[in-house]
Tab-separated table of C-alpha atoms in Angstrom:
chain	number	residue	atom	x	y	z
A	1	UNK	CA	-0.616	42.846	6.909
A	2	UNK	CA	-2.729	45.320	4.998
A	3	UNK	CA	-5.375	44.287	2.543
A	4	UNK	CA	-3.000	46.147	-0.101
A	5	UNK	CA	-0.052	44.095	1.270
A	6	UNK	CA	-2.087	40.754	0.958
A	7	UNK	CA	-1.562	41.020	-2.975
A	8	UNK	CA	1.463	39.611	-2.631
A	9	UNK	CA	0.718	36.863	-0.837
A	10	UNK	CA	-1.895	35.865	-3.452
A	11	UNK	CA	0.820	35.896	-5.946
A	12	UNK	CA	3.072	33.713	-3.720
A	13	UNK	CA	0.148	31.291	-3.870
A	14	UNK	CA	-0.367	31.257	-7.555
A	15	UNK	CA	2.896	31.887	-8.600
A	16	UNK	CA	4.825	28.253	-8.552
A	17	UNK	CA	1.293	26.998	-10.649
A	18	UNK	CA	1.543	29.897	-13.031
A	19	UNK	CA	5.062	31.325	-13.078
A	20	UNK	CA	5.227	31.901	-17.171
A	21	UNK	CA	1.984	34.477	-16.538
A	22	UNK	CA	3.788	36.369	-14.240
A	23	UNK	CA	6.498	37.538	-16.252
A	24	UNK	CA	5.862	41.138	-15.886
A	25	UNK	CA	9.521	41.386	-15.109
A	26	UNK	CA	12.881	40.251	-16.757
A	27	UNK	CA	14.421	36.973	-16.087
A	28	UNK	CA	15.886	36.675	-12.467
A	29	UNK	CA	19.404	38.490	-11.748
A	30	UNK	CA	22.395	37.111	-10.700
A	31	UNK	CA	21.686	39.129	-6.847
A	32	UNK	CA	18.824	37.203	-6.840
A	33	UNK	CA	20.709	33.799	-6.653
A	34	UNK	CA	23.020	35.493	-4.286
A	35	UNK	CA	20.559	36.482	-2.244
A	36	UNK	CA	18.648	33.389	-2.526
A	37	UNK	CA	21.081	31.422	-0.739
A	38	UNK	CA	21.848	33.771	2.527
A	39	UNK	CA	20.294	33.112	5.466
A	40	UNK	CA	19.045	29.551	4.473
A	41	UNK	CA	17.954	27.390	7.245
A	42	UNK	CA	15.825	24.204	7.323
A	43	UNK	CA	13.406	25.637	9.679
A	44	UNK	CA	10.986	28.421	8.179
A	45	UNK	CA	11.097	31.783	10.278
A	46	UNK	CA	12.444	35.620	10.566
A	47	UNK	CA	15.206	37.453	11.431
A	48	UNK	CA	15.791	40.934	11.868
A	49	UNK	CA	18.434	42.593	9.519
A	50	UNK	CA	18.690	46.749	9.693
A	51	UNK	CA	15.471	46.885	12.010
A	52	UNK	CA	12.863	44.627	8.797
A	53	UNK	CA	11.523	41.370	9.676
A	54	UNK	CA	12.963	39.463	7.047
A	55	UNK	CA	12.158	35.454	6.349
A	56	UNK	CA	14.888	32.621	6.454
A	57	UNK	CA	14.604	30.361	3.018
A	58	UNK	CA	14.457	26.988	3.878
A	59	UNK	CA	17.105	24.408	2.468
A	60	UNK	CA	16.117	22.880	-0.316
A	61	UNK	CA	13.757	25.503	-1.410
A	62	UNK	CA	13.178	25.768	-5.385
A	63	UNK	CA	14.165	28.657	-7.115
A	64	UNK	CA	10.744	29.978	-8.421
A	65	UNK	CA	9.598	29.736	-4.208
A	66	UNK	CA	12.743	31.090	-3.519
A	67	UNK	CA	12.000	34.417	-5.764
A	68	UNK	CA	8.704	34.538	-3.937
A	69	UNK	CA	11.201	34.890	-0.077
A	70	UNK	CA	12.913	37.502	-2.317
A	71	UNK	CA	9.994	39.483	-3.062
A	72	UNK	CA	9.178	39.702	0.085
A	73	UNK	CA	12.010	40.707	1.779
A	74	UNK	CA	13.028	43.408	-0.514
A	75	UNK	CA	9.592	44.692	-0.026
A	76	UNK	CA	9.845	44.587	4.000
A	77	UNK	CA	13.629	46.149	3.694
A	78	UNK	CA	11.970	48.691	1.164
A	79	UNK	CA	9.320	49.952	3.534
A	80	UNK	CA	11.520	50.225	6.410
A	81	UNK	CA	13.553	52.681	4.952
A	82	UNK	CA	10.484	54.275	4.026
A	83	UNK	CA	9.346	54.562	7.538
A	84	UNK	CA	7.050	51.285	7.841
A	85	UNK	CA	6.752	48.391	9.011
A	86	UNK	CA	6.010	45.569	6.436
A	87	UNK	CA	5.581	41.746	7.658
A	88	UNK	CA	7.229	39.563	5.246
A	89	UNK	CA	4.795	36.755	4.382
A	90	UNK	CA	4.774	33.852	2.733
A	91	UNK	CA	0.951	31.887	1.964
A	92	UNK	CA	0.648	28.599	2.973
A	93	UNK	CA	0.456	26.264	-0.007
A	94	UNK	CA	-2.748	24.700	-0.206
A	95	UNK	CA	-2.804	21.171	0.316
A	96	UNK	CA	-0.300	19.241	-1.558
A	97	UNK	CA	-2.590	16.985	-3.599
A	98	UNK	CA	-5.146	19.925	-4.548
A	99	UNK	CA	-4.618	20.373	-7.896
A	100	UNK	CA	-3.817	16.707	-8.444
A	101	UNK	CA	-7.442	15.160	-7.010
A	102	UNK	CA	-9.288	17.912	-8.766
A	103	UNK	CA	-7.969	17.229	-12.368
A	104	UNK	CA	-7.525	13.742	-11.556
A	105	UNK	CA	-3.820	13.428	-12.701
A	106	UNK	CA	-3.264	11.531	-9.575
A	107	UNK	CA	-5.895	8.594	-9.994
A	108	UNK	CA	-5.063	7.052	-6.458
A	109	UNK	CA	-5.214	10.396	-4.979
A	110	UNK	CA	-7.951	11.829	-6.624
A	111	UNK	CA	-10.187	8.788	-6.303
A	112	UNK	CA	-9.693	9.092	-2.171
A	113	UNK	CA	-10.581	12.907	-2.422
A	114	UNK	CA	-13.346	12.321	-5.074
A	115	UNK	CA	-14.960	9.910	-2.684
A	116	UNK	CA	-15.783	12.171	0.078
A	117	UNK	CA	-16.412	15.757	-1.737
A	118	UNK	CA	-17.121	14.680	-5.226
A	119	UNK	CA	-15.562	17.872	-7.261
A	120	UNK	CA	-15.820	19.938	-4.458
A	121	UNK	CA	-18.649	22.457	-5.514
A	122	UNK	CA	-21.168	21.244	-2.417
A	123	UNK	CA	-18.220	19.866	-0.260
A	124	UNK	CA	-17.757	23.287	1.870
A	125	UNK	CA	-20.878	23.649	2.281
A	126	UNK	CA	-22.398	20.005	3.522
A	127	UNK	CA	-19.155	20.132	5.242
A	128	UNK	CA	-18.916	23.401	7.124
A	129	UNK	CA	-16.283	22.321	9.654
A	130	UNK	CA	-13.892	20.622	7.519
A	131	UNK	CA	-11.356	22.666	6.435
A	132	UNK	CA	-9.735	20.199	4.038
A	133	UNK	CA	-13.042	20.356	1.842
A	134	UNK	CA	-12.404	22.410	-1.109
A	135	UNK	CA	-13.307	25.650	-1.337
A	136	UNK	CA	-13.386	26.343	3.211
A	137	UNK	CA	-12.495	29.401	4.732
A	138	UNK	CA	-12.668	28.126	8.318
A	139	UNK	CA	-11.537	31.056	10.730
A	140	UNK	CA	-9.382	32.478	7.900
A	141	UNK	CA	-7.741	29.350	6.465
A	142	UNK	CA	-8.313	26.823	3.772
A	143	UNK	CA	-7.510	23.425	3.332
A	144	UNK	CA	-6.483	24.114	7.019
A	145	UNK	CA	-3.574	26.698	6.122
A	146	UNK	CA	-3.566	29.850	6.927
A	147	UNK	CA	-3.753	32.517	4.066
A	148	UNK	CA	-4.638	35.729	5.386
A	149	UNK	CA	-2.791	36.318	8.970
A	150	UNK	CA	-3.361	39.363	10.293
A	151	UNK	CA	0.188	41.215	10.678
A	152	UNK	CA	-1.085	44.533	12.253
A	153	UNK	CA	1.062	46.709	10.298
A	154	UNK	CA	-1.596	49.176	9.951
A	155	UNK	CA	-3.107	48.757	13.359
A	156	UNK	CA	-4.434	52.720	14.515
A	157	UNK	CA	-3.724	54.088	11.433
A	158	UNK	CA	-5.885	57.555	10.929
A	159	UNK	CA	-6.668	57.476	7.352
A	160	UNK	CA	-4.222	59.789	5.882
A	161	UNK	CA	-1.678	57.052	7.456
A	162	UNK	CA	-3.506	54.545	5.412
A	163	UNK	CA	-2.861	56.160	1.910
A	164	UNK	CA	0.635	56.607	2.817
A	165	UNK	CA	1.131	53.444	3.405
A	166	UNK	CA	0.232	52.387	0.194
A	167	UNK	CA	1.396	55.050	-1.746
A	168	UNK	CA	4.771	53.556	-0.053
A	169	UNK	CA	4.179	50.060	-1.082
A	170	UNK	CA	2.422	50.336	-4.215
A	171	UNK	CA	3.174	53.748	-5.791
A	172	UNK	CA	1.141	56.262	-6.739
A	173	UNK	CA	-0.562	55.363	-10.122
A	174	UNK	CA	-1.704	57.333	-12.563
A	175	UNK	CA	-4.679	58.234	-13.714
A	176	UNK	CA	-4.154	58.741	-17.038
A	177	UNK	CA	-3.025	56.424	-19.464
A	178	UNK	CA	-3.842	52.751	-20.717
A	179	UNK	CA	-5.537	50.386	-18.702
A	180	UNK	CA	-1.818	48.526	-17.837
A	181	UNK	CA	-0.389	51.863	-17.141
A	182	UNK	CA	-2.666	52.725	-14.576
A	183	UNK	CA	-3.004	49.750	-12.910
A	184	UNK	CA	1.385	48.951	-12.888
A	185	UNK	CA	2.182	49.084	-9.495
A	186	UNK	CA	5.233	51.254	-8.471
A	187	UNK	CA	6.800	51.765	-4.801
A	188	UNK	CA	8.171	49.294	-3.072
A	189	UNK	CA	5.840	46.359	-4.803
A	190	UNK	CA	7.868	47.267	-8.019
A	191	UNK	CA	11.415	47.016	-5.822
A	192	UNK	CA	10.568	43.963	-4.732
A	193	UNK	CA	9.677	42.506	-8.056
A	194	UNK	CA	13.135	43.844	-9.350
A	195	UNK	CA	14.952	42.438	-6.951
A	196	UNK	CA	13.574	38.980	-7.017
A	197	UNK	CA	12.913	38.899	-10.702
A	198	UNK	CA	15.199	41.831	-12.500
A	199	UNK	CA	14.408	45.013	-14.204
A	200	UNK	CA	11.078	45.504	-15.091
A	201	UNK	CA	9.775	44.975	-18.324
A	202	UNK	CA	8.071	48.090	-20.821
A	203	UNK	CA	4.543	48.221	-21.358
A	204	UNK	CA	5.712	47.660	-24.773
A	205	UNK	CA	8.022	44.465	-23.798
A	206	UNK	CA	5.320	43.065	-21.437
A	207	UNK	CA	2.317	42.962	-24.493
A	208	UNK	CA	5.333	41.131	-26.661
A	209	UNK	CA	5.523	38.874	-24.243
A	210	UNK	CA	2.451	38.277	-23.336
A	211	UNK	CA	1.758	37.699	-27.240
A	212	UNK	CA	4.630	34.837	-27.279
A	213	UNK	CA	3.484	33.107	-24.574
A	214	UNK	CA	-0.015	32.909	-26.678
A	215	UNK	CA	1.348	31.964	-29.582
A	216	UNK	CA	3.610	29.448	-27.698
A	217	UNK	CA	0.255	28.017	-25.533
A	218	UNK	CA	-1.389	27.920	-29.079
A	219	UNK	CA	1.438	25.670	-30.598
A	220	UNK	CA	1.095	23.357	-27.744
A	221	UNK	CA	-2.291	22.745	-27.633
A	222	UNK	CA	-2.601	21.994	-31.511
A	223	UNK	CA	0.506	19.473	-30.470
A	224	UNK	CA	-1.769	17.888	-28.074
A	225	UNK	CA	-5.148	18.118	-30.289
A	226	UNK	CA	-2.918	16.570	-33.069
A	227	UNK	CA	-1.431	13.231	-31.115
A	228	UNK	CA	-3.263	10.492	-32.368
A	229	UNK	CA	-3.097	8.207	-28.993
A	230	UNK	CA	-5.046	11.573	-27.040
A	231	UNK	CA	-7.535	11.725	-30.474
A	232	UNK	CA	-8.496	7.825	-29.732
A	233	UNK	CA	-8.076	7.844	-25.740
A	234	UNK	CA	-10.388	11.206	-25.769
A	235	UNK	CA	-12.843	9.329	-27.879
A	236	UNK	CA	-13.089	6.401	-25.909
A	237	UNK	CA	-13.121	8.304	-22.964
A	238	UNK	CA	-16.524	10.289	-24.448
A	239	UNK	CA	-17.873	7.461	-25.471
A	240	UNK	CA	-17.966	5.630	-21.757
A	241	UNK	CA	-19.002	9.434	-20.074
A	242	UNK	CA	-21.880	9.110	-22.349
A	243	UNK	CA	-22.329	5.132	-21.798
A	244	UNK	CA	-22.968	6.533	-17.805
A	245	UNK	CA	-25.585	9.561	-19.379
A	246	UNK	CA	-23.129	11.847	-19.025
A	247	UNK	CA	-23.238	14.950	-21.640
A	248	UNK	CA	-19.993	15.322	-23.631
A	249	UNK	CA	-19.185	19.269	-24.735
A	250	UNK	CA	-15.810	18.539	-26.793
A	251	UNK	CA	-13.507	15.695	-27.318
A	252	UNK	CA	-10.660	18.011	-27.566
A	253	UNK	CA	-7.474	16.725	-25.764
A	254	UNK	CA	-7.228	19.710	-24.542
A	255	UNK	CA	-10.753	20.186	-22.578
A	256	UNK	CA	-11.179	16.705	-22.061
A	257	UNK	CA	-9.624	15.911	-18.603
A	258	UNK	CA	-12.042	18.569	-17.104
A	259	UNK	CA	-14.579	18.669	-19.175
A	260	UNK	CA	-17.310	17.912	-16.626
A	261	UNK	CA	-16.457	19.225	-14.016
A	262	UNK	CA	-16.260	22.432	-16.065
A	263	UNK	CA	-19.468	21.818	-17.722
A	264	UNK	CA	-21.497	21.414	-14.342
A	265	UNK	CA	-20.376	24.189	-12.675
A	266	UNK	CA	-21.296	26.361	-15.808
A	267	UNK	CA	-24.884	24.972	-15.557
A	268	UNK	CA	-25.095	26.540	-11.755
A	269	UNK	CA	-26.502	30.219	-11.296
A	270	UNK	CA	-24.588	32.949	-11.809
A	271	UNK	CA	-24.773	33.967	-8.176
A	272	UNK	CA	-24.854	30.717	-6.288
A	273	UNK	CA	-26.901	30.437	-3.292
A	274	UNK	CA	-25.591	30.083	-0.051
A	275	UNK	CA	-26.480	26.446	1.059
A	276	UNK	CA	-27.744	25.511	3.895
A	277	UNK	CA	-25.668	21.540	5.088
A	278	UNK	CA	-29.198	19.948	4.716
A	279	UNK	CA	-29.496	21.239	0.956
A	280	UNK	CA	-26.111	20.479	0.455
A	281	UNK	CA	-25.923	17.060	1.263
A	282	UNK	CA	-28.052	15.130	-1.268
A	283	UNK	CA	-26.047	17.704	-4.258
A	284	UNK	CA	-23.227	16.308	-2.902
A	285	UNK	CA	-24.242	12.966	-3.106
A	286	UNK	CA	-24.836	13.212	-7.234
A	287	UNK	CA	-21.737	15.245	-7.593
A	288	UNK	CA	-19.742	12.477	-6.299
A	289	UNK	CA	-21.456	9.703	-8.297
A	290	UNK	CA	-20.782	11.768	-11.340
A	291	UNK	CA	-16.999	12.498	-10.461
A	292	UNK	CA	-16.734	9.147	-9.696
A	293	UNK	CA	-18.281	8.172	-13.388
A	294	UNK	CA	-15.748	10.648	-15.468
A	295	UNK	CA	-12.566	9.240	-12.887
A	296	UNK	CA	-12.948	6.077	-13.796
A	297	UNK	CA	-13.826	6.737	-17.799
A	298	UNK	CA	-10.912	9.364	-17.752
A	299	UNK	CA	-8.059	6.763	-16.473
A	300	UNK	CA	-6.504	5.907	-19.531
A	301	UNK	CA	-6.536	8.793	-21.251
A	302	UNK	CA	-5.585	10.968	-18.334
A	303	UNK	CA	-2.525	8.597	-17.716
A	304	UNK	CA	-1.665	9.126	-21.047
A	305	UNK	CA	-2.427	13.081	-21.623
A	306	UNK	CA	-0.805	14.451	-18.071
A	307	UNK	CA	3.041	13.227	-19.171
A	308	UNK	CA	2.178	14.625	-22.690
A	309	UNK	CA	1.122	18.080	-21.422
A	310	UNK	CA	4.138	18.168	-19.300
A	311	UNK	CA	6.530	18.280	-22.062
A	312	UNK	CA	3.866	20.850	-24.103
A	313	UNK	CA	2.636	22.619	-21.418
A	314	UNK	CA	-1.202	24.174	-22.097
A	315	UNK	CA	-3.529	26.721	-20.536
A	316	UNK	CA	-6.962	27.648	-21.962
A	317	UNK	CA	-10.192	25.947	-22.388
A	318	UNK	CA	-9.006	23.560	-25.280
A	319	UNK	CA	-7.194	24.734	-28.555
């Protein structure tokens, strides 16, 4: 797969997390449903239908990952017409519990991973060969999955062969215009996305969106800033981080549950250095202790704000 092509699997990976900020597009078609359900199997793999690789959707698969199969098998079909080959792919979802043990809305789960790689800024580094520890790229995978495969689609392309390639799956753009306009992807990128998702969305449509889904975010996180049980649990919870010498930035319901991490990795150089495992090891050591310090003072209210949040979801820094 190209480095252009790889965009798509990025969005694959982000997209179940982060669905509502993808809306570029319309709500998904009735064809997409339809196509959703062809070719299911239990086992992940490809067939071949009018000479494209496309991929089987699992049984069982939910619809926003079943878009995502969509996307990428219009896109394949799309290029083959167009005289290309495209490999359908899919990224590997990072580890199951990834999200969970970092913001600690699994206690259990994130008090096992918190252990051994405190927040996980040091933990690639003091552990080089571990490719569970957050943030490892170890031979092109991380958290042991593999992210980036190389497809060879482009393999002994001159470089004229190159820009037609991408000019076939992402449109020429122009080079006038707003920012949006000239960065709106076209070719078969922009089939794909209709297919899986419906007709694309105006610049116009896109910005009044975009705008809702702000306004919508805002609402929520003045509904979570406003519950009185977060207001005392966020308190409490500041009061024992700073019991255990830890600094407290906000008490906002909002930007408590990640507060410190947050806060420490903000206090790191801009441009990190690259650790060596020796330096590593002993910044490990204090990053556990304190993400073992705000687990434990976070329980309650974490137990308490995760359900909460659910029902109002909230992105953002803290309303």
């Amino acid at each position: 797969m190209s480095t252009t092509a790889l965009r798509n699997s990025l969005i694959s990976a982000l997209a179940v997390a982060m669905l509502p900020l993808l809306s570029a597009c319309g709500g998904s078609s009735d064809s997409a449903g339809q196509d959703a359900g062809s070719g299911s199997t239990a086992d992940v793999g490809t067939k071949a239908v009018d000479g494209a690789a496309q991929l089987t959707i699992p049984d069982g698969t939910d619809d926003a990952t079943k878009k995502m199969y969509i996307e990428e098998n219009a896109v394949a079909a799309c290029m083959k017409k167009k005289g290309f080959t495209y490999t359908p792919h899919m990224a590997s979802p990072q580890a199951a519990d990834s999200s969970d043990s970092l913001d600690g809305q699994d206690y259990a789960l994130a008090k096992k991973q918190r252990q051994k790689y405190g927040f996980g800024t040091y933990a690639a580094a003091a552990y080089p060969d571990d490719p569970n520890a957050p943030g490892a790229n170890t031979e092109g995978k991380v958290a042991g999955k593999v992210i980036t495969p190389d497809d060879g689609d482009e393999q002994g392309f001159t470089a004229a062969q190159h820009k037609s390639y991408d000019e076939a799956l992402n449109g020429i753009r122009p080079t006038t215009g707003t920012k949006t306009e000239r960065e709106q992807l076209g070719g078969c990128t922009a089939e794909g996305r209709t297919k899986a998702y419906g007709p694309e969305l105006s610049i116009e449509e896109q910005m009044k969106e975009q705008t809702e889904r702000e306004d919508e975010n805002r609402a929520n996180g003045l509904e979570l800033n406003g519950d009185p049980e977060l207001v005392r649990l966020a308190q409490k919870y500041g009061d024992c981080l700073k019991a255990q010498g830890i600094p407290v930035s906000t008490t906002q319901p909002t930007g408590m549950f990640d507060m410190v991490r947050i806060d420490l990795s903000e206090e790191m150089p801009e441009r990190r250095p690259k650790l060596t495992q020796a330096e590593a090891l002993p910044l490990l050591t204090k990053d556990i202790a304190v993400a073992m310090k705000d687990l434990e003072c976070g329980k309650e209210f974490r137990a308490a704000y995760f359900p909460k949040e659910k029902a109002n979801p909230y992105w953002g820094a803290g309303a």
